[in-house]
Coordinates of C-alpha atoms in Angstrom, one line a residue:
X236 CA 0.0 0.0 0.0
X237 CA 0.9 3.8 -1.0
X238 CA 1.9 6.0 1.5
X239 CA -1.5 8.0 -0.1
X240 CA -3.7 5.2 -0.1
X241 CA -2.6 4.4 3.9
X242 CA -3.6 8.4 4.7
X243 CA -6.9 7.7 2.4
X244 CA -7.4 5.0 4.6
X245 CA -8.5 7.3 7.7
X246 CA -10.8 8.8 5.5
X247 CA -14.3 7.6 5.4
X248 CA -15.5 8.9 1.8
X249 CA -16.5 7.3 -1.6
X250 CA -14.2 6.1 -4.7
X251 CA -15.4 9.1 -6.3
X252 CA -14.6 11.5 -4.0
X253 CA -11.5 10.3 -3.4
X254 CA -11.1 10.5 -7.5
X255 CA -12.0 13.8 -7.9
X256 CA -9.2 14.8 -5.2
X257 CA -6.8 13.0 -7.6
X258 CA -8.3 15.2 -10.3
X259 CA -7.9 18.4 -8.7
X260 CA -4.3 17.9 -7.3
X261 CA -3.3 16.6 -10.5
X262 CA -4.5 20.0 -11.6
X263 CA -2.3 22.0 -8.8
X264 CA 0.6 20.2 -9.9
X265 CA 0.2 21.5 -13.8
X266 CA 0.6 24.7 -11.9
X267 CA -3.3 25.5 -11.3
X268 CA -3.0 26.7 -8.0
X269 CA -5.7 29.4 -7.0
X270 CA -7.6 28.2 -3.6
X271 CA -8.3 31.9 -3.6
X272 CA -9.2 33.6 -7.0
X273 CA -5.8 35.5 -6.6
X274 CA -5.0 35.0 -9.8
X275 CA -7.4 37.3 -11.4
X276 CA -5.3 40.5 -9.6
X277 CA -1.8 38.6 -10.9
X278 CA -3.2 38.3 -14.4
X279 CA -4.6 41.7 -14.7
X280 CA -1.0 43.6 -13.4
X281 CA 0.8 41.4 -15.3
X282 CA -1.5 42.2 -18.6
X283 CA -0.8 45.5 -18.1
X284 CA 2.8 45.8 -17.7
X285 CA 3.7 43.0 -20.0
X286 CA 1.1 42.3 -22.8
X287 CA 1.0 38.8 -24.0
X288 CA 3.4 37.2 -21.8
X289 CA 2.9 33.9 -20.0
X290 CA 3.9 32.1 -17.2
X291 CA 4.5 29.4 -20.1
X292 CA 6.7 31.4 -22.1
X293 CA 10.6 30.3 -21.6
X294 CA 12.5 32.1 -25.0
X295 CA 12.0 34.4 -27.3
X296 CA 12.6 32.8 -30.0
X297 CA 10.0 30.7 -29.9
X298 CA 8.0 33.5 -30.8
X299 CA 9.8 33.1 -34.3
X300 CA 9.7 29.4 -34.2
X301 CA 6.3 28.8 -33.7
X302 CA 5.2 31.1 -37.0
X303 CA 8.0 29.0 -39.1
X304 CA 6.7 25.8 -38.7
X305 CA 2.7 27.3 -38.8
X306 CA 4.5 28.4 -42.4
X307 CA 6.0 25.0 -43.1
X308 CA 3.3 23.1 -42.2
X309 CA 0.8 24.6 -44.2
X310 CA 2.9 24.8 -47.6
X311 CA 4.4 21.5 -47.0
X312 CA 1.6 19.6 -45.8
X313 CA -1.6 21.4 -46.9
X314 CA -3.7 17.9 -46.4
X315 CA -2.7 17.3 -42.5
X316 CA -1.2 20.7 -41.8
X317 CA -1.8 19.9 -37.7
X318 CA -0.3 16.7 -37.4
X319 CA 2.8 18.0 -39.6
X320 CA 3.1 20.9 -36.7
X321 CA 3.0 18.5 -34.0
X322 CA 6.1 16.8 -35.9
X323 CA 7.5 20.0 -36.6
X324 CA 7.7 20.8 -32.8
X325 CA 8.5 17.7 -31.7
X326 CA 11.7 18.2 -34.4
X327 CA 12.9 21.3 -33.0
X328 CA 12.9 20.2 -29.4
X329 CA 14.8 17.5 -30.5
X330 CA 17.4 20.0 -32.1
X331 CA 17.4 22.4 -29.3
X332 CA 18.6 19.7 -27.2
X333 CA 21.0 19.1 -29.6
X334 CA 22.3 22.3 -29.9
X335 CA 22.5 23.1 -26.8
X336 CA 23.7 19.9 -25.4
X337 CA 27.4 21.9 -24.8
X338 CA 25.8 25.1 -23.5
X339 CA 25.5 26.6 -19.9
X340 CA 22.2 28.1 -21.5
X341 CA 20.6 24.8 -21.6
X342 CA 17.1 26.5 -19.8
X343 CA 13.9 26.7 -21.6
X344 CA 13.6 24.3 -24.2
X345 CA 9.5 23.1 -24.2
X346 CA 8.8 19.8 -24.1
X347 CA 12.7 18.6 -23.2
X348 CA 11.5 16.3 -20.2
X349 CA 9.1 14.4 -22.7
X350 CA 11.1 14.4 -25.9
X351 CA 10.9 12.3 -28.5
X352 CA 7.0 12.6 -27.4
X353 CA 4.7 15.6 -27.9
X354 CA 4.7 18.0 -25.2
X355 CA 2.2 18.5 -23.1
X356 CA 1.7 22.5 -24.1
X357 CA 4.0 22.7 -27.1
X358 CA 5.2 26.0 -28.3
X359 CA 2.3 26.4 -30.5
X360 CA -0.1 26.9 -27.4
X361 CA 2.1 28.4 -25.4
X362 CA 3.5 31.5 -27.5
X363 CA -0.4 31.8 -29.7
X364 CA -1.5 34.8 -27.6
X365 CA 1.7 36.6 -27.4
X366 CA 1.8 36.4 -31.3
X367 CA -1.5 38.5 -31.8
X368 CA -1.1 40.7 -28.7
X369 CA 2.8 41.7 -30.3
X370 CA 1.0 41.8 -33.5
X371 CA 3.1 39.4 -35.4
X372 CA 0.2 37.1 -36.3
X373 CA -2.0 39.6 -38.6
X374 CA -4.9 41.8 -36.6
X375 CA -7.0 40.0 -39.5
X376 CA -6.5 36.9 -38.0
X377 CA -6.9 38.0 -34.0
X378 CA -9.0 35.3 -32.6
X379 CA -8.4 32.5 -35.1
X380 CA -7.3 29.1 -33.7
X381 CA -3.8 27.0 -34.6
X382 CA -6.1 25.2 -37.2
X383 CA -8.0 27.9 -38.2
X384 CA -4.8 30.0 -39.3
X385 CA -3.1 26.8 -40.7
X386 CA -6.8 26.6 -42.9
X387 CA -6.2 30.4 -43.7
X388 CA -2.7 29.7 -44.8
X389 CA -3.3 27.1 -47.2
X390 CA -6.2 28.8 -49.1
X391 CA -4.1 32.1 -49.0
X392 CA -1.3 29.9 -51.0
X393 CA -3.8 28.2 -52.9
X394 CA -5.1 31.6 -54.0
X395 CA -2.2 32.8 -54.9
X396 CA -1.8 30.2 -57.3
X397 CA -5.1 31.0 -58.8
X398 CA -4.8 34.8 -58.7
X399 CA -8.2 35.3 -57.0
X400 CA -8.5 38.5 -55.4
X401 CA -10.5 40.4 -52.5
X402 CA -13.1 43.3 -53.2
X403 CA -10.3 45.6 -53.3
X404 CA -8.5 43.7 -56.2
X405 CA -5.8 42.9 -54.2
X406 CA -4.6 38.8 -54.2
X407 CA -6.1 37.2 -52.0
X408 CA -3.2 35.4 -50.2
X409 CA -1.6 39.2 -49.6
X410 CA -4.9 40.5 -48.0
X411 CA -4.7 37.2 -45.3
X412 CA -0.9 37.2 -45.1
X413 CA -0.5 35.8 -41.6
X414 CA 2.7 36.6 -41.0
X415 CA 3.4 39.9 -42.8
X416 CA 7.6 40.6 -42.7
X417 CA 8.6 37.5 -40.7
X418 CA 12.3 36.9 -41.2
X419 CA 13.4 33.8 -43.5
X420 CA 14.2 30.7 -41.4
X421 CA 18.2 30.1 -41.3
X422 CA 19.8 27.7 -43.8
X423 CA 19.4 24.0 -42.8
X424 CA 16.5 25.0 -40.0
X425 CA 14.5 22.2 -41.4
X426 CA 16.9 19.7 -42.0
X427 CA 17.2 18.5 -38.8
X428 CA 20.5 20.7 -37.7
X429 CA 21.2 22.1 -34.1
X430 CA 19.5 25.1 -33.2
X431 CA 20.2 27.8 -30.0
X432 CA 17.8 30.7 -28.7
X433 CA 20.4 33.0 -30.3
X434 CA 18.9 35.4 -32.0
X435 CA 20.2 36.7 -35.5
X436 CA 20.5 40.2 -36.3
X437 CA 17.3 40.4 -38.3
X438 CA 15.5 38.3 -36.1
X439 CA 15.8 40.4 -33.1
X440 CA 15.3 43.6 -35.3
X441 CA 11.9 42.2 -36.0
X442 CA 11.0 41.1 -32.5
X443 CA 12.3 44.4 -31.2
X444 CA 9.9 46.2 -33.5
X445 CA 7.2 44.2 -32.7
X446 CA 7.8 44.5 -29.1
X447 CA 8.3 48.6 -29.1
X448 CA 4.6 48.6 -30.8
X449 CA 2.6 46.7 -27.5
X450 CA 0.3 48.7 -26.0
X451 CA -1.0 48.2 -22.5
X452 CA -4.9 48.0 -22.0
X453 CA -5.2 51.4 -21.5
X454 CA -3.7 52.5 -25.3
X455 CA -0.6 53.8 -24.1
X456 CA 2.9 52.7 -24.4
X457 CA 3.6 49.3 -22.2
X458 CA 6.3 48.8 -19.8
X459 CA 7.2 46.1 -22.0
X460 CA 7.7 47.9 -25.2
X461 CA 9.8 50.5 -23.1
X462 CA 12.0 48.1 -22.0
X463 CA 12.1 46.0 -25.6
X464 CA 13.6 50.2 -26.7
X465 CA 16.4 50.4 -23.2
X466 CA 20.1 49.7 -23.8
X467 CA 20.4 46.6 -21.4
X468 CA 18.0 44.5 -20.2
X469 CA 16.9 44.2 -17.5
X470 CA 18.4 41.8 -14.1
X471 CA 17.0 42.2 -10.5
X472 CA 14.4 39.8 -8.9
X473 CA 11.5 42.2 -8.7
X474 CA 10.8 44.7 -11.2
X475 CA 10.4 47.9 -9.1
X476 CA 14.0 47.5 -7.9
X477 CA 15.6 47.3 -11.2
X478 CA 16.9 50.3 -12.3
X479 CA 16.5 49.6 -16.3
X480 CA 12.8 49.3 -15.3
X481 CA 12.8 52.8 -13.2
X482 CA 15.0 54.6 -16.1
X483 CA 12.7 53.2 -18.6
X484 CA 9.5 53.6 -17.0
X485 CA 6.7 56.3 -17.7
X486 CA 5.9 58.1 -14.2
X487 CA 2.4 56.1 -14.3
X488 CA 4.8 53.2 -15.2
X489 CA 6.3 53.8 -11.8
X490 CA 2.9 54.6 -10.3
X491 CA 2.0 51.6 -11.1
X492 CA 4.8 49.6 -10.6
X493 CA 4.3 50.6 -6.8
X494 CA 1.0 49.7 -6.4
X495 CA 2.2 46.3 -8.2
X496 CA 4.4 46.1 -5.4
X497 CA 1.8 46.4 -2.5
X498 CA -0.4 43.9 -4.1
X499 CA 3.0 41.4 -4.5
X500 CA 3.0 41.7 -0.6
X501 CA -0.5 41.0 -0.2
X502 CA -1.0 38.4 -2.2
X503 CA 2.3 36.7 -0.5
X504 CA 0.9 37.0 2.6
X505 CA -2.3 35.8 1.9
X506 CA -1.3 32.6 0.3
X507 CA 1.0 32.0 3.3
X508 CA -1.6 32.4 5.3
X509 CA -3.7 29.9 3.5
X510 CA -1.0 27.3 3.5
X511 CA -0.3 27.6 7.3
X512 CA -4.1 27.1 7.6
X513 CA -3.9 24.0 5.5
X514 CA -1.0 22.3 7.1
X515 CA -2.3 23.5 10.4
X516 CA -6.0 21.6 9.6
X517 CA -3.7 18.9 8.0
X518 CA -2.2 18.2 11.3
X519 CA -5.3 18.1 13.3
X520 CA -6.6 15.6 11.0
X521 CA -3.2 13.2 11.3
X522 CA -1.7 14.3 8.4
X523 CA 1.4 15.2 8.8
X524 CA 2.8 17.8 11.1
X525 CA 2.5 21.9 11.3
X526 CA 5.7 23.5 10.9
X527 CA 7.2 24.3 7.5
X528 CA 4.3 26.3 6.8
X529 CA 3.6 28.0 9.9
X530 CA 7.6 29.2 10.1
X531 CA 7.6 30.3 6.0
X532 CA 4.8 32.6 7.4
X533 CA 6.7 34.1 9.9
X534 CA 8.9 35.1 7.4
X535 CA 6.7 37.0 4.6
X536 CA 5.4 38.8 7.5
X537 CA 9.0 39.9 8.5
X538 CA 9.5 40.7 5.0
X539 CA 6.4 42.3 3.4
X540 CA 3.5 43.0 6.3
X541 CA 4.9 46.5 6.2
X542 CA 3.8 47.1 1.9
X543 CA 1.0 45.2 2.3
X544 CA -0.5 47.5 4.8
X545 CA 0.4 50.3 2.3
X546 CA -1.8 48.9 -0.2
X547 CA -5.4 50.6 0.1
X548 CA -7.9 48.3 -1.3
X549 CA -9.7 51.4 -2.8
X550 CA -7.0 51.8 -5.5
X551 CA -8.2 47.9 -6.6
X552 CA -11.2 48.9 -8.6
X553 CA -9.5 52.5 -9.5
X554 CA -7.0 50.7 -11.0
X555 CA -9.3 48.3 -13.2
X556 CA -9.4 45.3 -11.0
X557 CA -12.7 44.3 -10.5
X558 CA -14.5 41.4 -8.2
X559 CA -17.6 39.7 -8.7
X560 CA -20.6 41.3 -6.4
X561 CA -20.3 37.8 -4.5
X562 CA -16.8 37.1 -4.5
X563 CA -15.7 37.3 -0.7
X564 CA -11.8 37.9 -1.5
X565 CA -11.8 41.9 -1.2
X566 CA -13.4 40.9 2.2
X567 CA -10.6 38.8 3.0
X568 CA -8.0 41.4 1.8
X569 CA -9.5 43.9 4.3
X570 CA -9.5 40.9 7.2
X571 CA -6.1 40.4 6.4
X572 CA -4.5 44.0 6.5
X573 CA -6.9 44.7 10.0
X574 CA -4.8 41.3 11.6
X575 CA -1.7 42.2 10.7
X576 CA -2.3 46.1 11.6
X577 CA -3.0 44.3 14.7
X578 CA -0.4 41.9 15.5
X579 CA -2.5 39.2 16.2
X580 CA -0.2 35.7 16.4
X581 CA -2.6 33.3 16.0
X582 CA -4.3 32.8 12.5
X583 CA -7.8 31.2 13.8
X584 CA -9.1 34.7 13.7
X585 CA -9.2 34.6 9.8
X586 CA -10.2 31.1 9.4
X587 CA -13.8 31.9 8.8
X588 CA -12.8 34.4 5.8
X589 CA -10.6 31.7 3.9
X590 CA -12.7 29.0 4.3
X591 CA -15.6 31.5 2.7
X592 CA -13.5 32.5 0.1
X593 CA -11.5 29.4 -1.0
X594 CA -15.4 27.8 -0.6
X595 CA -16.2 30.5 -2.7
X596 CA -13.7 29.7 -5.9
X597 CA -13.6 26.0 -5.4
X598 CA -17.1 24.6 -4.3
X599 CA -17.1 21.2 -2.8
X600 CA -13.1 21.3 -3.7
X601 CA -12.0 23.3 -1.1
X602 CA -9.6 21.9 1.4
X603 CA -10.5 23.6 4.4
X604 CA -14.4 23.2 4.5
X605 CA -14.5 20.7 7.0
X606 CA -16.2 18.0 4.9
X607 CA -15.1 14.3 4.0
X608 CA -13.8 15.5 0.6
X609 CA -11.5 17.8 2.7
X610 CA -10.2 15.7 4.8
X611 CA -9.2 13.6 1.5
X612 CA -7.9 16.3 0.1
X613 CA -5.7 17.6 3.3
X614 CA -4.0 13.9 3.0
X615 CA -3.2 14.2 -0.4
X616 CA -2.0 17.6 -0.2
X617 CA 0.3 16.3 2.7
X618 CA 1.3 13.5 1.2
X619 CA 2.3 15.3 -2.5
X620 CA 2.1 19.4 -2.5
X621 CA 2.9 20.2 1.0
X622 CA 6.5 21.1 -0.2
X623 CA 5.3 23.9 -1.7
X624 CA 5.7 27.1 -0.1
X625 CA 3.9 30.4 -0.5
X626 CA 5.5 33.5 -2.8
X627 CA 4.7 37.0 -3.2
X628 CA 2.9 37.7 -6.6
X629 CA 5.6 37.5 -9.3
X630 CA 3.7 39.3 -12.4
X631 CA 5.5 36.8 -14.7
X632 CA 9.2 38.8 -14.1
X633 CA 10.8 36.0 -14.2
X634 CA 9.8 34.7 -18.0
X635 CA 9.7 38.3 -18.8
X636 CA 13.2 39.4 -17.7
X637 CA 14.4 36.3 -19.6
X638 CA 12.7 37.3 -23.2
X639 CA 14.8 40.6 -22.7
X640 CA 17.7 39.2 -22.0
X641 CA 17.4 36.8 -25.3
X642 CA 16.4 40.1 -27.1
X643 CA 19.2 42.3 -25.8
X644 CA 22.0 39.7 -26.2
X645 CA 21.4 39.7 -29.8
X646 CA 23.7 41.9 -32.6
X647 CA 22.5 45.5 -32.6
X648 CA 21.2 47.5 -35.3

């Protein structure tokens, strides 16, 4: 017997509970991990500071990689143009680890762990929003599916055989161009050769224009295409304490930026405090033993209780985050700052808010609602995902600061 089947043991509750606790860890470890709903805040400051990036993104090449083999598929393979990309893909990962087999700069190649099989989110899925919010995916085609851009490409190609032409007499297959000024691939790229995330001097001169262009939500310039313009990229842990960022940011940039930074804190602090609640509740119940979570949460308080008492929750909705009339998590944010303006040591006080709100987000899911699904879930999560500790909100810096660096490191102008 399992070390998780002997803590499922204690637990008096059906096959199919028990199932659908596999099913929703097996989700956390895929990195869907929101007991809360902070996410929405994370997603909308990280939208806009840095438009199109993901959590998933690991080079910026890719971001030329993906639209070559969209190309190649499509004019090579016109009669099974999707399963030519998944081959496509699982070809370069192949020659990434190849080519970068000697390299100290071995980090970021998608789908190494599972090569020679597909990956699980292969570049294609990965890099598609970032290609129409940096625009290098045609605005014509904004919206449009891998396969529905793949089917644009083929008839665009088999118009241009044809001559047909749009209303404005224009061929056809220039009016749906999907990737309008994308550099040429380099010689050999499809025969199988080692490949690097070193950018050629056209290629970044492309992505650099491309980048310069995004906008954030609000139409102006975004912090990202400011720094895509600076003379170095960028290299601190945090963004407000770089000082690329500062010399390259807008004064609402750095506006912001600080109010980015409160919410970090907050959001830090509340996951911590979720955590200790879990392993505390996992403890009570026999699962394993309080500690590692309960002493990580001593130290986010050392380190950020001070900005997250800065942050007033009125400046949420001024600066376009929003909450659902029934969502309890601005409730908790206000619980949260009034116990730490407080002092209070013991966290039972705020039990009653997180178990609403994580109640709240995840329904009969949630860990700490005291039910037999719960308790299943406590064992699992201290059998599997209690190594996990709590961070302050990251607004995807770390993928981010790595693009710039590929971009920066590339021949000038």
């Amino acid at each position: 017997m399992t070390k998780t089947q002997s803590l499922i043991g204690w637990v008096l509750v059906s096959k199919q509970d028990v199932a659908h606790a596999e099913r929703a860890l097996l989700d956390e470890v895929k990195g869907v991990r929101d007991e809360l709903g902070i996410l929405q805040m994370h997603q909308f400051i990280s939208d806009t500071l840095f438009p199109g990036t993901s959590v998933l993104h690991t080079r910026l090449r890719y971001a030329l990689f993906v639209p070559w083999m969209l190309r190649r598929a499509a004019e090579e393979f016109p009669r099974a143009p999707t399963k030519a990309l998944e081959r496509l893909e699982v070809q370069l990962t192949k020659d990434l680890i190849e080519g970068l087999k000697d390299s100290s700069d071995k980090d970021g190649v998608i789908g190494r762990r599972k090569s020679p099989e597909p990956a699980a989110q292969p570049p294609s899925f990965s890099y598609w929003t970032a290609l129409s919010v940096w625009r290098i995916l045609s605005p014509r085609l904004r919206g449009l599916t891998r396969r529905q851009v793949l089917s644009h490409m083929i008839e665009a190609r088999s118009a241009e055989k044809t001559g047909v032409k749009d209303e404005q007499g224009r061929v056809l297959s220039e009016a749906t161009a999907a990737f309008a000024g994308l550099p040429q691939e380099p010689a050999g790229f499809w025969e199988s050769k080692p490949t690097t995330f070193a950018l050629r001097r056209p290629e970044a001169n492309f992505l650099r224009e491309h980048l310069a262009a995004v906008r954030a939500p609000d139409g102006g310039a975004s912090l990202l295409s400011r720094l895509a313009e600076a003379d170095h990229a960028p290299g601190a842990s945090q963004p407000w304490l770089d000082p690329v960022v500062r010399a390259a940011a807008t004064e609402q940039h750095l506006q912001f930026l600080d109010f980015a930074r409160k919410c970090s804190s907050l959001g830090g602090i509340c996951r911590g405090l979720y955590l200790a609640m879990v392993e505390q509740q996992a403890a009570r119940a026999g699962f394993g033993e309080a500690g590692l979570h309960r002493d990580h949460l001593q130290e986010l308080l050392v380190q950020h209780r001070d900005t997250a008492l800065q942050l007033d929750l009125g400046q949420l909705p001024a600066c376009g985050i929003h909450f659902h009339v029934d969502d309890p998590l601005p409730a908790l944010f206000r619980d949260t700052q009034k116990w730490l303006r407080h002092r209070r040591g013991s966290i039972e006080s705020l039990l009653p808010s997180y178990i609403e709100t994580e109640r709240f987000r995840k329904k009969g899911r949630a860990r700490l609602g005291g039910t037999d699904i719960s308790r299943a879930r406590l064992a699992l999560w201290a059998d599997k995902e209690s190594g996990a500790q709590a961070e302050v909100l990251h607004f995807r810096w770390n993928n981010v600061r790595q693009l710039l660096t590929d971009l920066h490191a590339a021949p000038q102008i």
